[in-house]
XYZ file of C-alpha atoms in Angstrom:
273
model
C 2.750 1.955 8.664
C 1.681 5.284 10.163
C -1.657 6.991 9.630
C -2.506 10.674 10.051
C -5.089 11.702 12.627
C -6.154 15.086 14.075
C -3.652 16.385 16.621
C -5.920 18.904 18.311
C -4.339 21.799 20.139
C -4.581 25.433 19.093
C -2.342 27.726 17.072
C -0.965 30.922 18.599
C -2.173 34.476 18.169
C 0.424 35.131 15.484
C -1.175 32.635 13.045
C -2.809 33.868 9.835
C -6.587 33.518 10.339
C -7.274 33.485 6.606
C -6.237 29.820 6.420
C -6.635 27.367 3.561
C -10.028 25.794 4.288
C -12.397 25.755 1.311
C -16.144 25.226 1.025
C -17.809 25.443 -2.398
C -21.005 24.123 -3.989
C -19.019 21.164 -5.374
C -16.436 20.296 -2.709
C -14.942 21.170 0.659
C -11.400 20.911 2.016
C -10.831 20.809 5.777
C -7.052 21.132 6.265
C -5.392 19.366 9.178
C -4.655 22.735 10.802
C -8.402 23.340 11.255
C -8.842 20.207 13.405
C -8.238 22.010 16.691
C -9.597 21.397 20.181
C -12.387 23.968 19.831
C -14.091 22.250 16.867
C -14.534 18.885 18.580
C -17.910 17.443 19.552
C -18.982 15.186 22.408
C -21.333 12.323 21.591
C -24.213 10.860 23.623
C -23.439 7.611 25.477
C -19.667 8.014 24.960
C -17.232 8.484 27.846
C -13.763 10.052 27.615
C -14.207 10.591 23.888
C -14.194 13.560 21.542
C -14.992 13.650 17.834
C -14.038 15.765 14.868
C -17.141 15.600 12.683
C -15.678 15.975 9.224
C -18.790 15.380 7.126
C -22.535 15.124 7.668
C -25.415 14.858 5.193
C -26.228 18.260 3.736
C -29.192 18.814 1.434
C -27.963 19.775 -2.027
C -24.384 18.733 -1.254
C -23.220 15.257 -0.146
C -26.223 13.455 1.360
C -25.317 9.803 1.966
C -22.855 9.679 4.868
C -21.204 11.196 7.907
C -17.530 10.832 8.764
C -15.889 11.294 12.168
C -12.403 11.105 13.620
C -12.846 9.984 17.229
C -10.196 10.127 19.933
C -10.797 7.844 22.926
C -8.907 8.383 26.163
C -7.820 5.486 28.409
C -10.919 3.824 29.932
C -13.118 5.811 27.570
C -15.570 4.395 25.066
C -19.208 3.400 24.792
C -21.620 0.582 25.527
C -24.109 2.031 23.001
C -22.001 3.812 20.390
C -24.680 4.093 17.683
C -28.016 5.800 18.375
C -29.590 5.088 14.952
C -30.567 1.446 14.300
C -30.621 2.172 10.555
C -26.935 3.166 10.480
C -24.159 0.873 9.317
C -20.575 1.718 10.216
C -16.998 1.342 9.058
C -14.139 1.826 11.534
C -10.465 2.313 10.665
C -7.939 2.474 13.505
C -5.012 4.904 13.163
C -3.301 4.379 16.523
C -3.827 2.639 19.839
C -5.422 -0.697 20.711
C -9.178 -0.282 21.267
C -11.288 -3.263 22.322
C -14.341 -4.019 20.185
C -17.194 -6.340 21.088
C -19.358 -7.312 18.143
C -22.198 -9.606 19.071
C -20.590 -12.297 21.239
C -17.079 -11.781 19.865
C -14.304 -9.572 21.267
C -11.440 -8.110 19.239
C -8.339 -6.154 20.192
C -7.817 -3.766 17.311
C -4.598 -2.021 16.284
C -3.378 0.563 13.800
C -4.580 -0.531 10.361
C -7.558 -2.552 11.650
C -10.786 -2.196 9.674
C -14.275 -3.132 10.869
C -17.599 -3.268 9.042
C -20.668 -3.137 11.298
C -24.103 -3.674 9.711
C -27.181 -1.737 10.743
C -28.831 -2.902 13.990
C -25.702 -4.785 15.106
C -24.897 -4.872 18.812
C -21.405 -3.545 19.477
C -19.308 -1.732 22.054
C -15.961 0.036 21.837
C -13.586 0.808 24.723
C -9.984 1.871 25.139
C -8.544 -0.369 27.875
C -4.956 0.674 27.127
C -3.024 3.445 28.901
C -2.670 5.622 25.789
C -5.334 7.358 23.643
C -6.529 5.695 20.456
C -7.730 7.217 17.191
C -10.418 5.850 14.892
C -12.023 7.025 11.659
C -15.745 6.259 11.819
C -17.949 6.371 8.710
C -21.737 6.122 9.173
C -24.371 5.548 6.515
C -28.082 4.700 6.510
C -28.204 1.233 4.976
C -30.233 0.943 1.774
C -31.951 -2.444 1.976
C -32.671 -4.656 -1.020
C -35.895 -6.704 -0.841
C -34.333 -9.825 -2.357
C -30.941 -9.834 -0.564
C -29.909 -10.444 3.020
C -27.850 -7.574 4.476
C -24.081 -8.160 4.684
C -22.535 -9.571 7.837
C -20.043 -7.877 10.127
C -16.337 -8.509 9.657
C -12.967 -7.442 11.057
C -9.850 -7.242 8.887
C -6.540 -5.412 8.653
C -4.855 -3.415 5.919
C -1.936 -5.872 5.919
C -4.334 -8.656 4.904
C -5.821 -6.773 1.933
C -4.007 -7.216 -1.390
C -3.159 -4.152 -3.444
C -4.764 -3.978 -6.873
C -2.800 -1.988 -9.425
C -4.880 0.321 -11.580
C -4.692 -0.246 -15.375
C -1.905 1.418 -17.335
C -0.432 2.995 -14.181
C 2.916 1.183 -14.150
C 2.556 0.374 -10.448
C 2.244 4.050 -9.474
C -1.463 3.853 -8.544
C -3.025 1.066 -6.497
C -6.064 0.399 -4.322
C -6.803 -1.786 -1.305
C -10.522 -2.629 -1.206
C -11.970 -3.621 2.170
C -15.228 -4.775 0.532
C -15.720 -7.269 -2.286
C -16.547 -4.903 -5.175
C -18.835 -7.523 -6.763
C -20.947 -8.130 -3.643
C -24.050 -6.030 -4.220
C -25.241 -6.428 -0.644
C -22.894 -3.571 0.242
C -24.100 -0.059 -0.518
C -20.762 1.606 0.225
C -17.097 0.917 -0.370
C -14.123 1.948 1.747
C -10.702 1.794 0.107
C -7.147 2.882 0.781
C -5.800 4.490 -2.365
C -2.027 4.811 -2.817
C -0.020 6.826 -5.331
C 3.727 6.532 -5.521
C 5.561 9.855 -6.055
C 4.657 11.129 -9.509
C 1.619 8.867 -9.787
C -1.622 10.426 -10.866
C -5.260 10.075 -11.783
C -4.741 10.795 -15.478
C -8.174 12.293 -16.184
C -10.782 14.310 -14.329
C -13.118 11.690 -12.842
C -16.756 12.777 -12.874
C -19.265 10.326 -11.409
C -22.368 9.857 -9.270
C -20.524 8.636 -6.146
C -20.055 11.009 -3.221
C -16.631 10.931 -1.571
C -14.951 11.451 1.745
C -11.140 11.394 1.398
C -8.932 11.583 4.491
C -5.227 11.881 3.646
C -3.320 9.297 5.678
C 0.176 10.038 4.354
C 2.081 12.156 1.841
C 1.249 15.164 -0.314
C -0.401 15.817 -3.653
C -1.937 18.436 -5.869
C -5.631 17.514 -6.074
C -7.979 18.737 -8.795
C -11.380 19.570 -7.305
C -13.889 20.892 -9.808
C -11.747 23.525 -11.568
C -9.218 24.143 -8.785
C -5.838 22.531 -8.114
C -5.512 22.320 -4.321
C -2.339 21.218 -2.462
C -3.213 18.629 0.202
C -1.237 16.643 2.757
C -1.460 14.261 5.688
C -4.429 14.992 7.940
C -6.390 16.976 5.345
C -9.972 15.937 4.561
C -11.705 16.357 1.195
C -15.486 16.130 0.893
C -16.932 15.814 -2.610
C -20.513 15.918 -3.813
C -21.675 13.793 -6.746
C -20.218 14.656 -10.168
C -17.455 16.936 -8.819
C -14.514 16.509 -11.260
C -11.424 15.173 -9.501
C -7.861 14.099 -10.262
C -4.507 14.213 -8.488
C -0.743 14.211 -8.921
C 1.323 12.792 -6.034
C 4.187 14.993 -4.877
C 7.156 14.643 -2.557
C 9.306 11.576 -1.916
C 6.834 9.309 -0.074
C 3.579 7.607 -1.066
C 0.395 9.653 -1.107
C -2.355 7.622 0.597
C -5.944 8.338 1.553
C -8.934 6.583 3.085
C -11.787 6.779 0.562
C -15.545 6.464 1.100
C -18.036 6.185 -1.753
C -21.674 5.127 -2.097
C -22.241 2.321 -4.629
C -24.468 -0.503 -5.881
C -27.873 1.172 -5.702
C -30.242 2.855 -8.150
C -30.326 6.639 -8.121
C -33.326 7.562 -5.908
C -36.313 9.157 -7.659
C -37.981 10.760 -4.638
C -39.403 14.155 -5.461
C -40.132 13.340 -9.120
C -43.568 12.592 -10.591
């Protein structure tokens, strides 16, 4: 299985600067072509690493999460990757073999590996191989529950997660869920959603969950608010709450994306009397 990841680089002077990036009050689309060298960021306490910051909390837009694509060079990484003790993390490896320490345990990750790291966990991440590695990193401030212990860290792999077919889809639409959807200790879910060619979301979903969707493979026409937008491998979609969405998979290969959403908590009432 292959997974898209930013390629960096820079287009030539003959490219059309108008582009296809979109930012509206309801959604944003960051096409793969916009993930060039000049939009990368460097992070404190990281060595030999650059990050494409795809999403960050914005007041009045999507407010619950940030999402990075980080590229770690050989011998790069971090002893203190997270600077906010309130932040939980999900990591998904696209290529390479990074080495993760999580508490007292050490793991050699590979393409398709998934890691959940609770807030305040002690972890490190290094690339000890001779080739770069790529990782999608989702960060969220954990919303504690007074009567529940926070969830524990775990490491898994896409190959170990069963696919769940969606109802009435005839096998054309399925989801791999990295979290137990009935475990209310988690306040976010990360899934890999797959549509076979011709598969679709057959109605315009409209719901409270915010989304980050990174296209791992394939192409589709995606409905965002009132607009049908063609998307493909390496494109990122960022949706605020209640943005209508649907899709129709195109081409002759599966359309797959890594999906973030916030779940399992009451809607906050701050700011209301």
